[in-house]
PDB file of C-alpha atoms in Angstrom:
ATOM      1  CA  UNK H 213      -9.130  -8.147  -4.596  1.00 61.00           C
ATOM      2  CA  UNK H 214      -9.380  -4.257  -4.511  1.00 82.00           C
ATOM      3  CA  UNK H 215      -8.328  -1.717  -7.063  1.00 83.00           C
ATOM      4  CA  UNK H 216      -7.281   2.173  -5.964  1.00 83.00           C
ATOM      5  CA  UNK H 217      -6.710   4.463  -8.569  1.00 78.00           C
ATOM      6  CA  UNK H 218      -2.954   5.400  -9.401  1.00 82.00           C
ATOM      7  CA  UNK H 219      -2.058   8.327 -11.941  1.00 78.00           C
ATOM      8  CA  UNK H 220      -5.291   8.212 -13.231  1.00 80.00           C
ATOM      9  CA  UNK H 221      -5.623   4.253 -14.197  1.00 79.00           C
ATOM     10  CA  UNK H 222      -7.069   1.819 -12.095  1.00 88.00           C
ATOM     11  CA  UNK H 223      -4.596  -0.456 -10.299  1.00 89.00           C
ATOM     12  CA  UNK H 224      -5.348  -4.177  -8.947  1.00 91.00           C
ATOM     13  CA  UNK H 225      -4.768  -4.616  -5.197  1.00 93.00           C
ATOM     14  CA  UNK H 226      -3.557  -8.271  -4.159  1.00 92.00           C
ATOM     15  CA  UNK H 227      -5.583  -9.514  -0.864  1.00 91.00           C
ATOM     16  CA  UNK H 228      -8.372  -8.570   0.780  1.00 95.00           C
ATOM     17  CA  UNK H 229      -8.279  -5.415   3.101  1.00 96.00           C
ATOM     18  CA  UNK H 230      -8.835  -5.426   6.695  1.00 97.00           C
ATOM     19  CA  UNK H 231     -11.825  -4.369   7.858  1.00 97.00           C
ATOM     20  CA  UNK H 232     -13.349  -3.299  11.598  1.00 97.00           C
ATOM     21  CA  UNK H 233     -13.631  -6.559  13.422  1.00 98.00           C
ATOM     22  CA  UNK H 234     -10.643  -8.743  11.622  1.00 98.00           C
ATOM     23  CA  UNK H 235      -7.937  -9.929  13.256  1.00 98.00           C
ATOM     24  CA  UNK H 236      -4.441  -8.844  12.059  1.00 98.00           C
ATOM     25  CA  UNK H 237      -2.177 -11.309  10.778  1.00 96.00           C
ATOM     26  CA  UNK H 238       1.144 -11.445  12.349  1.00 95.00           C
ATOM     27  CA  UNK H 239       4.184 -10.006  10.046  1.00 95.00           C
ATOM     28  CA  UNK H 240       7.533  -9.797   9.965  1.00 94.00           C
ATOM     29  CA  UNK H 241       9.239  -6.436   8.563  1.00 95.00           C
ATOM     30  CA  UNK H 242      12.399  -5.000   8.722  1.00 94.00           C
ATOM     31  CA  UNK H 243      13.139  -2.079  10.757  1.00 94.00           C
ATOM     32  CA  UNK H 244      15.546   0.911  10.206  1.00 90.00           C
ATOM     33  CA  UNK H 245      17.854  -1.312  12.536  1.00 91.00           C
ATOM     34  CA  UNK H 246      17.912  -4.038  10.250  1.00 93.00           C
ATOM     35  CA  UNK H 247      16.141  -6.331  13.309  1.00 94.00           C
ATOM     36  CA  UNK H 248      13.233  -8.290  11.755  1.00 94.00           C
ATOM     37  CA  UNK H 249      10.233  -6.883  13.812  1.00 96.00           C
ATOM     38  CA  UNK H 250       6.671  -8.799  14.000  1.00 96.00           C
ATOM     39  CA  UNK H 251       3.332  -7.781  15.280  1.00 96.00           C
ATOM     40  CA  UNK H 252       4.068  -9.657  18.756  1.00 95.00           C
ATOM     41  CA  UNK H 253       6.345  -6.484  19.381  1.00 97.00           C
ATOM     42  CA  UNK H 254       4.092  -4.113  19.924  1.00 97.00           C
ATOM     43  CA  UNK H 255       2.163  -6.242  22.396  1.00 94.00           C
ATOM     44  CA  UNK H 256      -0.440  -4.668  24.943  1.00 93.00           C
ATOM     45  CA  UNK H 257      -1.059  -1.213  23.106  1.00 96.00           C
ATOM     46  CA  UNK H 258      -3.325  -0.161  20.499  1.00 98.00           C
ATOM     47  CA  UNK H 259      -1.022   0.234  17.026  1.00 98.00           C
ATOM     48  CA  UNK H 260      -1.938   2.812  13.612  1.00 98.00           C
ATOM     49  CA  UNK H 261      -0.406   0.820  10.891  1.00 98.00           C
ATOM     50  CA  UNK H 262      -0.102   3.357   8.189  1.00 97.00           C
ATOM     51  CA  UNK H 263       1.379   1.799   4.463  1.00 96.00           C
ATOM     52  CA  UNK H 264       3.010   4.372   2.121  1.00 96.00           C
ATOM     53  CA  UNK H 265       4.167   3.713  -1.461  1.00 93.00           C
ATOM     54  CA  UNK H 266       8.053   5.296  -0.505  1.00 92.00           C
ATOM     55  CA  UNK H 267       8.518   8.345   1.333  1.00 91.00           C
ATOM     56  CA  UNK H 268      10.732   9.280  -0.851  1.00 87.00           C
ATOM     57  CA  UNK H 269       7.324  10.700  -2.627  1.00 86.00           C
ATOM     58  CA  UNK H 270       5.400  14.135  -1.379  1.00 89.00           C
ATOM     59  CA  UNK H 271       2.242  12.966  -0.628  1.00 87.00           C
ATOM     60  CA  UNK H 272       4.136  10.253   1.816  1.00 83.00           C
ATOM     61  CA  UNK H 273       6.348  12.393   3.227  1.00 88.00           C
ATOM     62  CA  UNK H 274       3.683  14.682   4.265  1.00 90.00           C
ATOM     63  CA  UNK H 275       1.351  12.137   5.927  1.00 92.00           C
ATOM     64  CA  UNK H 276       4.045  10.559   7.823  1.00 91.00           C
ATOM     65  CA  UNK H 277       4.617  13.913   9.061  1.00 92.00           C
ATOM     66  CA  UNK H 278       0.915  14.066  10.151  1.00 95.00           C
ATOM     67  CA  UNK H 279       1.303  10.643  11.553  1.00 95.00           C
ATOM     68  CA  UNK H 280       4.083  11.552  13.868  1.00 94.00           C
ATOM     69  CA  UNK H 281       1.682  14.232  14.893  1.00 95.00           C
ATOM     70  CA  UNK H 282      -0.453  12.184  15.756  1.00 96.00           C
ATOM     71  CA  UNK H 283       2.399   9.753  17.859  1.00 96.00           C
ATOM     72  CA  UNK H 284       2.759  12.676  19.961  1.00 96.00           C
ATOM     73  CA  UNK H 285      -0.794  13.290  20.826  1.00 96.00           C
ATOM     74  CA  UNK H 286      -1.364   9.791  21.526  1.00 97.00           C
ATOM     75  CA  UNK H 287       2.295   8.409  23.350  1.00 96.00           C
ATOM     76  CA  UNK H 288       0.271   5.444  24.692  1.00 96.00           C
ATOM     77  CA  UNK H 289      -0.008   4.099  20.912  1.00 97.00           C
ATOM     78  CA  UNK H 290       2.371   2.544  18.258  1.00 98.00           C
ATOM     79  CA  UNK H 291       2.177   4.417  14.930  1.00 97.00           C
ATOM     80  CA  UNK H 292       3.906   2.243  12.742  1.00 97.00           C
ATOM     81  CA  UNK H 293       4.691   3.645   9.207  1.00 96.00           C
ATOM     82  CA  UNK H 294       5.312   0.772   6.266  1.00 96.00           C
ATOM     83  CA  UNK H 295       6.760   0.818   3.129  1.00 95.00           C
ATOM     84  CA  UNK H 296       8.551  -1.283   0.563  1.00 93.00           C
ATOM     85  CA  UNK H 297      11.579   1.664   1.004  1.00 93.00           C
ATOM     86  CA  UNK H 298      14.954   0.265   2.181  1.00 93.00           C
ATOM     87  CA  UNK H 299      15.843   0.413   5.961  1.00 91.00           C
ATOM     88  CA  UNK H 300      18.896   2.881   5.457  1.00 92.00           C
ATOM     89  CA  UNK H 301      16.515   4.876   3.384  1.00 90.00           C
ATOM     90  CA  UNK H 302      14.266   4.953   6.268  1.00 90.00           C
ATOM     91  CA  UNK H 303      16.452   5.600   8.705  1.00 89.00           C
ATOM     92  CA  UNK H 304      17.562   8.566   6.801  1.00 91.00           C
ATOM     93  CA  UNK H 305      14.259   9.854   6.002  1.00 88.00           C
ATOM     94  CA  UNK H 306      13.223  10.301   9.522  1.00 87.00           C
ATOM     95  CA  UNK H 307      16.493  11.561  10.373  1.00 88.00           C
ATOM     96  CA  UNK H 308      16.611  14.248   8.075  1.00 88.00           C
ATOM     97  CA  UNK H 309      12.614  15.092   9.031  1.00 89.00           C
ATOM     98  CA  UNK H 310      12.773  14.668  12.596  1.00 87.00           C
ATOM     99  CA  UNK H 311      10.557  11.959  12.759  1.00 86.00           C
ATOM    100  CA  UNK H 312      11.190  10.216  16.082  1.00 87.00           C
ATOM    101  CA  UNK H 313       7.789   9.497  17.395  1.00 92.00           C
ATOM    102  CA  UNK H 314       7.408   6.745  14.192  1.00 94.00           C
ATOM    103  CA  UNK H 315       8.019   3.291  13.855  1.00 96.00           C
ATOM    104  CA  UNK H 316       9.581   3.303  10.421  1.00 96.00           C
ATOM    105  CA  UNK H 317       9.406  -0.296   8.644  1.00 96.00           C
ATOM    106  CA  UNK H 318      10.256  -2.036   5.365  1.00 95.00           C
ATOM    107  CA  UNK H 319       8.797  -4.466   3.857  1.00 94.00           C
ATOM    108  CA  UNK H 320      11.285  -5.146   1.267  1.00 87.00           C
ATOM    109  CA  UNK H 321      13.976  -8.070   2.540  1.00 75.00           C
ATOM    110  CA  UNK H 322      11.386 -10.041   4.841  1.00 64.00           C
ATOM    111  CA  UNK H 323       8.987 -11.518   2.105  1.00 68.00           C
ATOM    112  CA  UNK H 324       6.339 -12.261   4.912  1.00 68.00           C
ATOM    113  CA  UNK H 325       3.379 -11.738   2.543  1.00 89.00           C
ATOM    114  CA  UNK H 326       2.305  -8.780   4.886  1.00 95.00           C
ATOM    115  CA  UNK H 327       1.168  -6.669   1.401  1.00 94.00           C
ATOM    116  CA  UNK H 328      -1.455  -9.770   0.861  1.00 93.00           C
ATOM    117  CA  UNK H 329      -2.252 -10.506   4.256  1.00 95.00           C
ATOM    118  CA  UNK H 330      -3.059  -7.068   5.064  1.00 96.00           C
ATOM    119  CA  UNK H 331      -4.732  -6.663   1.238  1.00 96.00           C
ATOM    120  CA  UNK H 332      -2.563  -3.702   0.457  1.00 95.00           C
ATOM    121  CA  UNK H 333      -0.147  -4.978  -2.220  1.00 94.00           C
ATOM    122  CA  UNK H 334      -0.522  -3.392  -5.525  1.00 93.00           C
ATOM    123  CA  UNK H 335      -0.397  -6.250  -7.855  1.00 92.00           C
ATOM    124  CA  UNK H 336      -0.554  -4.169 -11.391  1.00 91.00           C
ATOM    125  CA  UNK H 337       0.694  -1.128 -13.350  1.00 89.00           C
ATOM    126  CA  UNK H 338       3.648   1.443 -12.800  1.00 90.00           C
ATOM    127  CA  UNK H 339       3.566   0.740  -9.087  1.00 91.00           C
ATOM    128  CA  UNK H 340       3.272  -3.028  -9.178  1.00 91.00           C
ATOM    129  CA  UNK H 341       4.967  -4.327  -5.569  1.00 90.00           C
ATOM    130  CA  UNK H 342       4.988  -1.401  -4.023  1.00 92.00           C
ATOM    131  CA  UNK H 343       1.985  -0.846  -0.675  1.00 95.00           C
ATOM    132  CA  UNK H 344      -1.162   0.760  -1.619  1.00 95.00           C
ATOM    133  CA  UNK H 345      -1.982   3.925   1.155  1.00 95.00           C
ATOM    134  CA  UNK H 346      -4.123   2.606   4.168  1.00 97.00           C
ATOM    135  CA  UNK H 347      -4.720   3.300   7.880  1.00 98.00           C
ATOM    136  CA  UNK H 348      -5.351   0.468   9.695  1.00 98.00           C
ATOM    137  CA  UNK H 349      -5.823   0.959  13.827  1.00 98.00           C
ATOM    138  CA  UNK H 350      -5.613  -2.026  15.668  1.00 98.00           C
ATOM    139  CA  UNK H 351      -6.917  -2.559  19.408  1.00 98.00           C
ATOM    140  CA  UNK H 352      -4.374  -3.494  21.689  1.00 97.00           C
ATOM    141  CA  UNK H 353      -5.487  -7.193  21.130  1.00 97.00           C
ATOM    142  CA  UNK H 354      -4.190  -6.647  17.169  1.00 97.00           C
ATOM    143  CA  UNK H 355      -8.299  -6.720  16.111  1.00 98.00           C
ATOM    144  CA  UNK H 356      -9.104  -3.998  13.778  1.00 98.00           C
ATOM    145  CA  UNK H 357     -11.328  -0.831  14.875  1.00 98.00           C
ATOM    146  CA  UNK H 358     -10.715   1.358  11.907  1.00 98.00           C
ATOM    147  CA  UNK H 359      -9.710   1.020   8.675  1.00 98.00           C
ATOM    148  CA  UNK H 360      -8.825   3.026   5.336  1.00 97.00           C
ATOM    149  CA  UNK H 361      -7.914   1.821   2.127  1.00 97.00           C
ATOM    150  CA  UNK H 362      -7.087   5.026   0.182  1.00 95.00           C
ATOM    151  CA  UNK H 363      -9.040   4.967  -3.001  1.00 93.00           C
ATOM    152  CA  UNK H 364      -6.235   7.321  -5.031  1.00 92.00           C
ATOM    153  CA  UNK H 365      -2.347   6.642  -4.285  1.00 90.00           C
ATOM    154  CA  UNK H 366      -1.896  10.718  -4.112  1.00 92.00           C
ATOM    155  CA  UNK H 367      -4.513  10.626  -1.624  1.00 93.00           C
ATOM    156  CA  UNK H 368      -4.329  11.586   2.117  1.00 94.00           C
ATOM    157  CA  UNK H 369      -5.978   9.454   4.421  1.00 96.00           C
ATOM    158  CA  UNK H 370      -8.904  10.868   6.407  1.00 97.00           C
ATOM    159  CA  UNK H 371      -7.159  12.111   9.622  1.00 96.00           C
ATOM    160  CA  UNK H 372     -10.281  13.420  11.336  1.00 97.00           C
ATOM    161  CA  UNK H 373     -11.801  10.029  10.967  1.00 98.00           C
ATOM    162  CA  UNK H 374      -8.225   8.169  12.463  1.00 98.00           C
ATOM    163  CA  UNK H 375      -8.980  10.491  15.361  1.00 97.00           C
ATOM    164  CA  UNK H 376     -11.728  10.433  16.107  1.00 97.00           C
ATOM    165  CA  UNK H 377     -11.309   6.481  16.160  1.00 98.00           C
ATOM    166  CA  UNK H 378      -8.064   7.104  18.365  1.00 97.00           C
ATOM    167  CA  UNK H 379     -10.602   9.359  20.862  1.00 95.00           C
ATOM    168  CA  UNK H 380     -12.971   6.081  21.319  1.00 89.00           C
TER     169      UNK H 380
END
């Protein structure tokens, strides 16, 4: 178990974070179709995982805007963005942003344990539930080559070190 800081006060995180060499666990979230969607696919291509809080927030509005940058610099890998934010609210989200480079997906109906597999889930204070910020870049056999476990919820992940792990 991790802790990341959260308005100021130190927050528990449930699981233990993937690191460069792991293996991802398979999951099963929800996506803005309402179709249950698991790791299997988005088989045969390297895949950004990036967890948000809501994006109903600033900070994760903003770095899923960065992240579909990203998507269209790299079209040969999945960028999936994850939150515990409903599927319509999703949907709307990148509607109303343009986001259509994204994989948007919830976490909330499926109860697949992907916030403690993935050692992400924030398991105390205001926020309890909810998906701590990460990165996590998988190779296109689902093994990890970068991670990033924000240390501060209102923290942007590093995007120059993302890249430069996209660019190896």
């Amino acid at each position: 178990m991790s802790n990341v800081i959260s308005d100021g006060d130190e927050v528990q995180i449930d699981g233990s974070f993937l690191t460069k060499g792991d293996l991802a666990p398979d999951f099963a979230l929800c996506g803005s179709d309402l179709e249950t969607k698991t790791l299997g696919d988005f088989q045969g291509k390297r895949k950004v995982i990036a967890t948000v809080p809501s994006v109903d927030t600033e900070v994760c509005a903003s770095e899923s805007l960065k992240i579909n940058d990203l998507a269209i610099a790299y079209p040969s890998v999945y960028f999936l963005v994850v939150s515990k934010d409903l599927p319509f609210a999703l949907k709307r989200f990148c509607a109303s942003t343009s986001l259509h480079n994204i994989v948007p997906l919830s976490d909330l109906r499926t109860r697949s344990g992907f916030g403690k597999n993935y050692g992400i889930k924030i398991a105390s204070g205001a926020l309890d539930g909810l998906l701590a910020r990460s990165i996590i870049l998988l190779d296109s056999g689902d093994k990890v080559v970068y991670s990033e476990l924000c240390s501060d919820i209102k923290q942007m992940p590093d995007f120059e070190a993302l890249q430069k792990a996209l660019e190896e």
